[in-house]
Coordinates of C-alpha atoms in Angstrom, one line a residue:
X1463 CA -21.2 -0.2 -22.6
X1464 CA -20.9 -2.0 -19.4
X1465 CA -22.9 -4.7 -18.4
X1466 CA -25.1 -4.8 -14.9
X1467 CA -24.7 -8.7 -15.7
X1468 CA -21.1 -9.1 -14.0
X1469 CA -22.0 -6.7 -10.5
X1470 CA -24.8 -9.1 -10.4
X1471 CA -22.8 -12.4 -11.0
X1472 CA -19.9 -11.0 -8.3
X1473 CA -23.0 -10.3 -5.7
X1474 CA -24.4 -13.7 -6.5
X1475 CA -20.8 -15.0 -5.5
X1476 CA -20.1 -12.8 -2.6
X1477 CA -23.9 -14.0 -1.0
X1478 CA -22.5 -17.6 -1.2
X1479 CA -19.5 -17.2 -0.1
X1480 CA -21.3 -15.6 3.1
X1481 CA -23.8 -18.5 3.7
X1482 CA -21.5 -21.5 3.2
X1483 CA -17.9 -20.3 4.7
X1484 CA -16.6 -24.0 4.4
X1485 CA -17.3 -24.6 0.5
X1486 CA -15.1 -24.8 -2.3
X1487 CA -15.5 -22.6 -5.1
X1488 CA -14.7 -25.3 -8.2
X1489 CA -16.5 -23.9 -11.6
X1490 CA -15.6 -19.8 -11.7
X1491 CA -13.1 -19.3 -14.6
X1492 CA -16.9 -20.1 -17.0
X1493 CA -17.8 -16.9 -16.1
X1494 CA -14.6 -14.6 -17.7
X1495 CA -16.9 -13.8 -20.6
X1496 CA -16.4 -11.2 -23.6
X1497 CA -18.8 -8.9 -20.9
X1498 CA -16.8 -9.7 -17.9
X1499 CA -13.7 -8.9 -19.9
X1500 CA -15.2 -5.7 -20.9
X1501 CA -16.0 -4.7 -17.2
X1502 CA -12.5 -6.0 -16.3
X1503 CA -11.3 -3.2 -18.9
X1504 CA -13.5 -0.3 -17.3
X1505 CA -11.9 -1.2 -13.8
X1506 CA -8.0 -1.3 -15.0
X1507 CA -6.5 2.0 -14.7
X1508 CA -5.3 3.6 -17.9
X1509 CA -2.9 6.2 -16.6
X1510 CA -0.2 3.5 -15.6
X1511 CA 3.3 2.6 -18.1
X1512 CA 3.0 0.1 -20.8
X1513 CA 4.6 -3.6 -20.6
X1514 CA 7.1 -4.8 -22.8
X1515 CA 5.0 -5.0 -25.1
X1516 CA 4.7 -0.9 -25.2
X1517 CA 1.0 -0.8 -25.9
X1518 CA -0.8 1.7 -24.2
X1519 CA -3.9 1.9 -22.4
X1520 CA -5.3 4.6 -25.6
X1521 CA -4.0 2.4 -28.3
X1522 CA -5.9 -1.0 -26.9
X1523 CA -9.1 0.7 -26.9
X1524 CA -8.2 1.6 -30.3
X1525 CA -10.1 -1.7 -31.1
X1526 CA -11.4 -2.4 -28.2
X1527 CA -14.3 -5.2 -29.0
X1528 CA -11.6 -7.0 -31.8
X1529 CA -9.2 -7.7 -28.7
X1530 CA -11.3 -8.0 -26.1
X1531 CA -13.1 -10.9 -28.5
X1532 CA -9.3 -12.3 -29.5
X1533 CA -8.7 -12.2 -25.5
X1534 CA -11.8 -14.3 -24.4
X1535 CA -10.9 -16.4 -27.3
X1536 CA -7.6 -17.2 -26.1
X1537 CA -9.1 -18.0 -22.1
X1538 CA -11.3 -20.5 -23.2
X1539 CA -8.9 -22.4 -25.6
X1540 CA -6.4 -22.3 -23.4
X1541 CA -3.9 -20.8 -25.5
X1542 CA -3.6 -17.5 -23.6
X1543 CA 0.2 -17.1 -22.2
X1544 CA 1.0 -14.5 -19.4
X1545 CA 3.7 -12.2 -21.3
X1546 CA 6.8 -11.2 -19.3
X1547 CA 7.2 -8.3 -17.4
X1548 CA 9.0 -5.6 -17.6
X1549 CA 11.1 -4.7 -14.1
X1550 CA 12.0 -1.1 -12.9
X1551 CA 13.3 -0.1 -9.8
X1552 CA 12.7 2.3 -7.2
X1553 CA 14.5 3.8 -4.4
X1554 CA 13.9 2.8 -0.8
X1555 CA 14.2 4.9 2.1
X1556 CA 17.1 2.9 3.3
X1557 CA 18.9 3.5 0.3
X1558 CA 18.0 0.4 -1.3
X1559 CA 16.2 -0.4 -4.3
X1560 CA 12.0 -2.0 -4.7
X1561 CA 11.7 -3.9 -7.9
X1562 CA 8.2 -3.0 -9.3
X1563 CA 7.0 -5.1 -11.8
X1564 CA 5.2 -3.6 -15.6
X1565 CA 2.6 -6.0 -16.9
X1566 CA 0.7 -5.8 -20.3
X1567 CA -2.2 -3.8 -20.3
X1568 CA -4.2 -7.1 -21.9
X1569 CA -2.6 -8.8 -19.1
X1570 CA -3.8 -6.5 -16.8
X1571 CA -7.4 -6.9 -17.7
X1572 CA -7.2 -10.7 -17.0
X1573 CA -5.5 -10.2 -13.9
X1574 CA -8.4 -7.5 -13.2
X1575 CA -10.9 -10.3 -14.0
X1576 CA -9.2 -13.0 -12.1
X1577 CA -8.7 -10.3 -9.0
X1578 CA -13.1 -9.4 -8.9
X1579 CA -13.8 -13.5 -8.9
X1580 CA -11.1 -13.7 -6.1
X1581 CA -12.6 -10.4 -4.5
X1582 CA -16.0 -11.3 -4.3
X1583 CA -15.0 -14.6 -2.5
X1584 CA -12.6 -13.5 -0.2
X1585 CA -14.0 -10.2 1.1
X1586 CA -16.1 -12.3 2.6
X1587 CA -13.4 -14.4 4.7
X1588 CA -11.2 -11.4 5.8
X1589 CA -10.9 -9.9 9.0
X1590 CA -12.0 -6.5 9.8
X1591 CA -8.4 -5.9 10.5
X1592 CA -7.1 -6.0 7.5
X1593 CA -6.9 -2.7 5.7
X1594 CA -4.6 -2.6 2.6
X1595 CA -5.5 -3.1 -1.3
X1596 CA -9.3 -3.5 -0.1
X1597 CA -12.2 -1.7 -1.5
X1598 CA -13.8 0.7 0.8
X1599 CA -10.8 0.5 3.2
X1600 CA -8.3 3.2 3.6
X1601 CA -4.9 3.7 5.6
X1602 CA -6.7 6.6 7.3
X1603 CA -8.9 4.1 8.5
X1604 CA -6.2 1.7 9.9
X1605 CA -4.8 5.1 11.5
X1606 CA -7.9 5.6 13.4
X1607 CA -8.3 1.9 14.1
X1608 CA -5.2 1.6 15.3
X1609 CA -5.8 4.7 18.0
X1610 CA -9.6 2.9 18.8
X1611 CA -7.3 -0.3 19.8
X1612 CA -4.6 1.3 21.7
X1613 CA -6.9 3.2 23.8
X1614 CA -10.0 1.1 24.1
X1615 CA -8.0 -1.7 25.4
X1616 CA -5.3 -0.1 27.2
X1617 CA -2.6 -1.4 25.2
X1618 CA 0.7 -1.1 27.2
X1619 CA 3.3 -3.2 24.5
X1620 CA 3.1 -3.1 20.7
X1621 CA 5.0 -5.6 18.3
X1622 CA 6.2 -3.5 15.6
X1623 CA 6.8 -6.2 13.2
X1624 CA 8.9 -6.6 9.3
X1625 CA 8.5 -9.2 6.8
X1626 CA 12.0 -9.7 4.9
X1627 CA 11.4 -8.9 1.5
X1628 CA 7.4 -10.4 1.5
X1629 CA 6.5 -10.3 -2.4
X1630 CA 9.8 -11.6 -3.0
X1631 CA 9.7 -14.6 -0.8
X1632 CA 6.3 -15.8 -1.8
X1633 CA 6.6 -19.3 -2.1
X1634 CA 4.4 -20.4 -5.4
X1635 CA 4.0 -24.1 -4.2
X1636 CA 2.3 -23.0 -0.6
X1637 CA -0.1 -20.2 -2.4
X1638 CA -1.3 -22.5 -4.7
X1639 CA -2.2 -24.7 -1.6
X1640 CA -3.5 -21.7 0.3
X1641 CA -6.0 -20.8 -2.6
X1642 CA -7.3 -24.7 -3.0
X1643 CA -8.8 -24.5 0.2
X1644 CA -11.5 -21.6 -0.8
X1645 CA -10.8 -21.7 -4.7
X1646 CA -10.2 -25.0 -6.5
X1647 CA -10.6 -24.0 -10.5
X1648 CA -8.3 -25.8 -12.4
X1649 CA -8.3 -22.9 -15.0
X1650 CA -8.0 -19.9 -12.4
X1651 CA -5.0 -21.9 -10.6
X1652 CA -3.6 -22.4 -14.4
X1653 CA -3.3 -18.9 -14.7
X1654 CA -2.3 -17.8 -11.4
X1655 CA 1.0 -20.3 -12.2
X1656 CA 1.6 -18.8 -15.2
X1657 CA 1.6 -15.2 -13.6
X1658 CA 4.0 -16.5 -11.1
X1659 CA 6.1 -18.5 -12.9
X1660 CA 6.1 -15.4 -16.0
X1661 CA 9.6 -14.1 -16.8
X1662 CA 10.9 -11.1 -15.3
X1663 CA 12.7 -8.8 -18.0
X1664 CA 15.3 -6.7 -15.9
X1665 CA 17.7 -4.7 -18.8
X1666 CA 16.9 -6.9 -21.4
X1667 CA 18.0 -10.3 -19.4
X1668 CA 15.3 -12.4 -19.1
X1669 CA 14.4 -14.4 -16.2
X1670 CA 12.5 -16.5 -14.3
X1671 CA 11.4 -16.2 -10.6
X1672 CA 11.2 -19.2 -8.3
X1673 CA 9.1 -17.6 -5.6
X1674 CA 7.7 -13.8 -5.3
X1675 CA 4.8 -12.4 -6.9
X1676 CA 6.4 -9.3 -8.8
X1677 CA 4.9 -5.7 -7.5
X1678 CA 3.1 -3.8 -9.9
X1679 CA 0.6 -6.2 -11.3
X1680 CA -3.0 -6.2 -10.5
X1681 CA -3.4 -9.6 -8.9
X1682 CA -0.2 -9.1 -6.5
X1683 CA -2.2 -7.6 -3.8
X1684 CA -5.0 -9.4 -4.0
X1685 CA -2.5 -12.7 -4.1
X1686 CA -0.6 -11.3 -1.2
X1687 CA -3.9 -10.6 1.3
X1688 CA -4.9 -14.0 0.9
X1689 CA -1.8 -15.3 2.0
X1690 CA -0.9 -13.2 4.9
X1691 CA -4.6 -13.9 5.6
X1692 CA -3.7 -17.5 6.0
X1693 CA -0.1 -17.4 7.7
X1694 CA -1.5 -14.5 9.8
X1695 CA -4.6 -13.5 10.3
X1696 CA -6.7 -16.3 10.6
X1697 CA -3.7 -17.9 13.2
X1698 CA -3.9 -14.9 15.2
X1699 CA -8.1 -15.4 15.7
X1700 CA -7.7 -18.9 16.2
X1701 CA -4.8 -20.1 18.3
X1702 CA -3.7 -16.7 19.8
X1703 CA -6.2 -14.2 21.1
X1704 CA -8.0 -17.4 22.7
X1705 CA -4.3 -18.1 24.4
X1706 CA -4.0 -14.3 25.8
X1707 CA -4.2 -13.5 29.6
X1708 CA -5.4 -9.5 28.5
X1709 CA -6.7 -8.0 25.9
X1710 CA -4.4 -7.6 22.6
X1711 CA -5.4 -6.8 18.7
X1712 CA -3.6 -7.2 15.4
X1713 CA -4.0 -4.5 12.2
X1714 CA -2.3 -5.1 9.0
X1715 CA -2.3 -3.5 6.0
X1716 CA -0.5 -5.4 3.4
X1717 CA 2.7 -6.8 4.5
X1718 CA 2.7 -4.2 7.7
X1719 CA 1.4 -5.2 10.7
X1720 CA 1.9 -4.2 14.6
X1721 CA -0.1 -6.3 17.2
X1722 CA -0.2 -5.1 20.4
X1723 CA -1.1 -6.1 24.0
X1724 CA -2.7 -5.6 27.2
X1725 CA -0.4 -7.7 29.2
X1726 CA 3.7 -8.0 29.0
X1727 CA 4.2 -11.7 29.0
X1728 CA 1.4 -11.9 26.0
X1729 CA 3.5 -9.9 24.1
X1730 CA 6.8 -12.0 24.7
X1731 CA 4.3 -15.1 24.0
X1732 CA 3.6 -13.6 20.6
X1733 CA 7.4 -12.5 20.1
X1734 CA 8.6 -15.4 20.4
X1735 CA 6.2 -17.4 18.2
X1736 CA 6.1 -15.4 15.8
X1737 CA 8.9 -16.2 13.7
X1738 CA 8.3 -19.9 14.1
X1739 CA 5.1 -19.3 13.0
X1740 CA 6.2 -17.5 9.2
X1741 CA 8.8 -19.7 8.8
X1742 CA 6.4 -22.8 8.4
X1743 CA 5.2 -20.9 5.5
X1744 CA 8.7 -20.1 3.8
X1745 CA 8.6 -16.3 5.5
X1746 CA 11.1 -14.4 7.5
X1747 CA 10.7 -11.9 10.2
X1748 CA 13.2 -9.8 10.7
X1749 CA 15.2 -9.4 13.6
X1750 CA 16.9 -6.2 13.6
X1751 CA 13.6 -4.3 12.3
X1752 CA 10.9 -6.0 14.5
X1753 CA 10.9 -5.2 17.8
X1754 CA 9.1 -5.3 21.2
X1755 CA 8.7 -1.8 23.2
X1756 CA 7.0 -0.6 26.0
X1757 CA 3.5 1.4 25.1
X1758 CA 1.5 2.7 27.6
X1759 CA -0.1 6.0 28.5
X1760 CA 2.2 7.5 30.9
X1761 CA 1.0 8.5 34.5
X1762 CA -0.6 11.9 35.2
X1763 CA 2.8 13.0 36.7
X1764 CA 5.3 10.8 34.3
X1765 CA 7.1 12.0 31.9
X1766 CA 6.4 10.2 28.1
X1767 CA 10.0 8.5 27.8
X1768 CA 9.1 6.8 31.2
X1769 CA 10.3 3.3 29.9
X1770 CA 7.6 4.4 26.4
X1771 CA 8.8 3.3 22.7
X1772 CA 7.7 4.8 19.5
X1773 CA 6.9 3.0 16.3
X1774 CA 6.3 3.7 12.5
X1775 CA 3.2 2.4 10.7
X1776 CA 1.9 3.7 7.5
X1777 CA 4.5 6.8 7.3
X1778 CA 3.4 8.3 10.9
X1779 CA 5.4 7.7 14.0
X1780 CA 3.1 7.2 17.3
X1781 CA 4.2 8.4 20.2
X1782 CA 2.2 9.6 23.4
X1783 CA 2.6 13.8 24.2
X1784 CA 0.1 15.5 26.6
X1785 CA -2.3 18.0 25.0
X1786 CA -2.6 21.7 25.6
X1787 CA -5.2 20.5 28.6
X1788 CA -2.3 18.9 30.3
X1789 CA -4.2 15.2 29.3
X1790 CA -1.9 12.5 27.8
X1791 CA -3.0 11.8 24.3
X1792 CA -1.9 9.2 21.5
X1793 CA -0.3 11.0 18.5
X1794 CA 1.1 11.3 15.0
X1795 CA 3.8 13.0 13.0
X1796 CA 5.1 12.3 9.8
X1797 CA 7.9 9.8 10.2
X1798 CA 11.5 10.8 9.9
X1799 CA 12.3 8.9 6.9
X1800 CA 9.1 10.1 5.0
X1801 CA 9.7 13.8 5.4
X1802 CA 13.7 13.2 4.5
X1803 CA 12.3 11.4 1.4
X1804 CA 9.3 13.9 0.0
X1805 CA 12.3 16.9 0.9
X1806 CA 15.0 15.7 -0.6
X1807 CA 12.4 14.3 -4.2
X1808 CA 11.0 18.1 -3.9
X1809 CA 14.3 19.3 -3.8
X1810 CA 15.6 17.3 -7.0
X1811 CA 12.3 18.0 -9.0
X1812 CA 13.2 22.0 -8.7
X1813 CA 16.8 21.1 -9.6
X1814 CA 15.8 19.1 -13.1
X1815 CA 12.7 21.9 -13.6
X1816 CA 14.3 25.5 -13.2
X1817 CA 14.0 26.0 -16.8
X1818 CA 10.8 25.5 -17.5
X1819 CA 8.2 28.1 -17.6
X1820 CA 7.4 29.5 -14.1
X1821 CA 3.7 28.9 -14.3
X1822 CA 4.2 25.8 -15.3
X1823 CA 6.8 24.7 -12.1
X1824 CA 4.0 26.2 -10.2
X1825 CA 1.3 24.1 -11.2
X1826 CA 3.4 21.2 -11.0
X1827 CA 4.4 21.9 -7.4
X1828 CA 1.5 22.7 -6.2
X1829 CA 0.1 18.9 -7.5
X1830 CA 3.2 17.7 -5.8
X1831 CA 2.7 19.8 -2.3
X1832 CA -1.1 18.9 -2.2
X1833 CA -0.1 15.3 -2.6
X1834 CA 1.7 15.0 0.2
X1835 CA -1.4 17.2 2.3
X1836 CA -4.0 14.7 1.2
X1837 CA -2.1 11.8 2.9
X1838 CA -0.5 13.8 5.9
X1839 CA -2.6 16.4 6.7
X1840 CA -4.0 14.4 9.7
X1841 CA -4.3 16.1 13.3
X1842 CA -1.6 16.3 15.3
X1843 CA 0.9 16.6 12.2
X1844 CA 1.0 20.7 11.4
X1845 CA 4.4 21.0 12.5
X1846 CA 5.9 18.3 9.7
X1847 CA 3.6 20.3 7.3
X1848 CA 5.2 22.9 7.7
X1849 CA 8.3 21.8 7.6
X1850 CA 7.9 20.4 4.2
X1851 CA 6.7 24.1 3.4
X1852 CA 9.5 26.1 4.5
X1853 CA 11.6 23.5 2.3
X1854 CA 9.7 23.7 -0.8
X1855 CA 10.4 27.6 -0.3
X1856 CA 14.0 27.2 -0.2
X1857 CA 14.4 24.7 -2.6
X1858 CA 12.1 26.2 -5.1
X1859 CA 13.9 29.6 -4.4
X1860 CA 17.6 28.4 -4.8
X1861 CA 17.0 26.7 -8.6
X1862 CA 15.7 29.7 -10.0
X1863 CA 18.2 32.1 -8.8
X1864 CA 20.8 29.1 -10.5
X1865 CA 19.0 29.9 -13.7
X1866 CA 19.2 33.9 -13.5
X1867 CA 22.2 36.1 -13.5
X1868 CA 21.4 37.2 -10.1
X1869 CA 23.4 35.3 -7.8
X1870 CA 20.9 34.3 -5.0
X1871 CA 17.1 36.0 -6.3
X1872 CA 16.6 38.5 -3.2
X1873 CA 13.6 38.0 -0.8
X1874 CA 11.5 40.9 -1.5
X1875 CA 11.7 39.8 -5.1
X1876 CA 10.6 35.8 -4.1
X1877 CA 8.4 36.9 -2.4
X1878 CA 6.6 39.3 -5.0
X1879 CA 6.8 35.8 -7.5
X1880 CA 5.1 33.6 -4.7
X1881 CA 2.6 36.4 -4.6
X1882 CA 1.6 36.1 -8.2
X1883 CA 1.9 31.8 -7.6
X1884 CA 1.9 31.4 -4.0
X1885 CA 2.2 27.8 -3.1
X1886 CA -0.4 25.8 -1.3
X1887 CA -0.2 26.4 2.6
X1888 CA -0.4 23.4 5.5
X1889 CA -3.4 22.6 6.6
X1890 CA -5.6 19.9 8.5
X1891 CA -7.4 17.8 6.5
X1892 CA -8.0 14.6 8.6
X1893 CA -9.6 14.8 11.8
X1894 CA -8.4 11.5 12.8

């Protein structure tokens, strides 16, 4: 049963975090009870992959209370030890590969409680422009902020920046340092270290990073906001926007941010600083992947590559285009990479699934194909939907004929089977 006890305690800490900005939050780790255990539990996904340890989610709550008790046991004595995790890794769309990190699911539930104390703190302290791993906050919503901005304060350069491998390059030293200033708990830094400094199983060799907080775990985002919060946001309110000529705004969500400005020599200001700036904190920029382009809203009579960039942020390219009114308007469409990389996984998922039961690679494809709607489906973006369509078509149409005798299954006949499962079709759901 879960306990009103804990929301209370996290709105007790949220309300002073509010009212006394400056203070140092010294005595939290007392309050990672058996209960707030138990509500870390109800807020730690179940679906995800098991650690090394290759206990599931189901199997934990087996004996849920005799853990859960062994686990509160082990906080307070001090005796509780972050296991290692378990490293796969995932393609990139530049052909590269993300390491993503597979925690215990017990250790999951203390990074979950460790995450809600940091939470209710620093929700407090973070800027409205900061959108990723944050309750109530979307990346539709950084979509439409980032339209707001561009428009509202006739934004003529953007700074499409890149951080060089971010949650790799955390430095564990100047986090630690970053948290003391709001959050000085001995025990809560204790086991922040040990989930840094936890050992990283990668094909059975065992090792042990030096910086980085390993994707994948709960406490990696929430780690990885109040950082960038630090090196970024709070320097960008402070000792830049004050320093501007025009008007100029930042968004972030995560490690991607564009800022963008009003007036050309603000944006070279900012371009040039900028790297300085992360490398004080152990953090590279990169310099073939940020750049500095030309954004404004064309003229009436201009055409849109009249001296105008485009940039990628969230999976949409933004780009100006005139409307059917003849207006110039600020759009969207899926970007390149991200409609070569759902086509080609589409495409592969057919190929490994022709022989299963057709109602079954329907209902599968249709999960798949709705997926990508719920995320892309925004205004503007019809035309990539349908692309992705048409391709599921084909694909889906070229692995069955590879399991029939037939040598290519004829049209009339697809079309009778897409009759009897027809796929989901494109559509807008996203006014944005």
């Amino acid at each position: 049963m879960r306990s009103p006890t804990v929301s209370t305690q996290l709105q007790r800490i949220a309300t002073q975090a509010v009212d006394y900005p400056e203070d140092v939050f010294t005595n939290l780790a007392h309050l990672i009870d058996a209960d707030f255990l138990r509500e870390a539990y109800y807020r730690t996904r179940k679906d995800s992959a098991p650690g090394i340890d290759r206990v599931t989610a189901q199997e934990y709550a087996e004996h849920l209370d005799e853990h859960l008790r062994d686990l509160y046991d082990r906080l307070r004595s001090g005796r509780y030890q972050a296991p290692p995790v378990e490293r796969v890794w995932l393609d990139k769309e530049d052909g590269k590969k993300r390491p993503i990190g597979k925690p215990t699911f017990e250790d999951k539930i203390v990074q979950r409680a460790v995450a809600m104390l940091l939470g209710a703190i620093y929700e407090q302290d973070f800027q409205d422009f900061s959108y990723g791993f944050r309750q109530g906050r979307s990346p539709h919503q950084a979509l439409t902020e980032l339209r707001e901005q561009c428009l509202g304060k006739n934004i003529h350069w953007i700074i499409d920046a890149d951080i060089s491998g971010f949650f790799d390059s955390i430095d564990h030293d100047l986090l630690r340092e970053v948290i003391r200033y709001r959050v000085n708990d001995g025990s809560i830094l204790r086991l922040i270290g040990r989930w840094l400094k936890a050992g990283v199983s990668d094909g059975g060799d065992l090792t042990y990073p030096e910086a980085g907080s390993p994707q994948g775990g709960v406490i990696s985002p929430v780690l990885s906001n109040i950082f960038l919060h630090s090196v970024l946001d709070e320097w960008f309110v402070r000792d830049v926007q004050p320093r501007m000529q025009g008007r100029c705004f930042l968004l972030r969500f995560a490690d991607d941010f564009v800022i963008g400005c009003e007036v050309e020599e603000d944006a070279r200001r900012i371009m040039a600083v900028l790297p300085k700036r992360f490398a004080r904190f152990r953090l590279t920029i990169h310099p073939q992947k940020t750049r500095l382009m030309g954004f404004r809203k064309p003229a009436r009579r201009e055409t849109a590559d009249n001296g105008n960039g485009t940039f990628d942020f969230l999976g949409f390219t933004h780009y100006w285009a005139k409307s059917r009114l003849g207006y110039w308007v600020l759009k969207r469409k899926t970007a390149k990479k991200r409609v070569r990389r759902a086509k080609q996984a589409l495409w592969q998922w057919c190929r490994h699934n022709r022989h299963r039961p057709l109602k079954e690679q329907y209902q599968a494809l249709c999960q798949k194909v709705r997926g990508h709607y719920q995320y892309y489906a925004i205004r503007g973006n019809y035309r990539a939907l349908e692309s992705l369509f048409a391709s599921v078509r084909k694909a889906w149409r070229y692995w069955l004929s590879r399991r029939s005798r037939e040598s290519y299954i004829p049209w009339d006949k697809f079309e009778r089977i897409l009759k009897a499962f027809p796929l989901p079709q494109p559509r807008i759901i996203h006014q944005i």
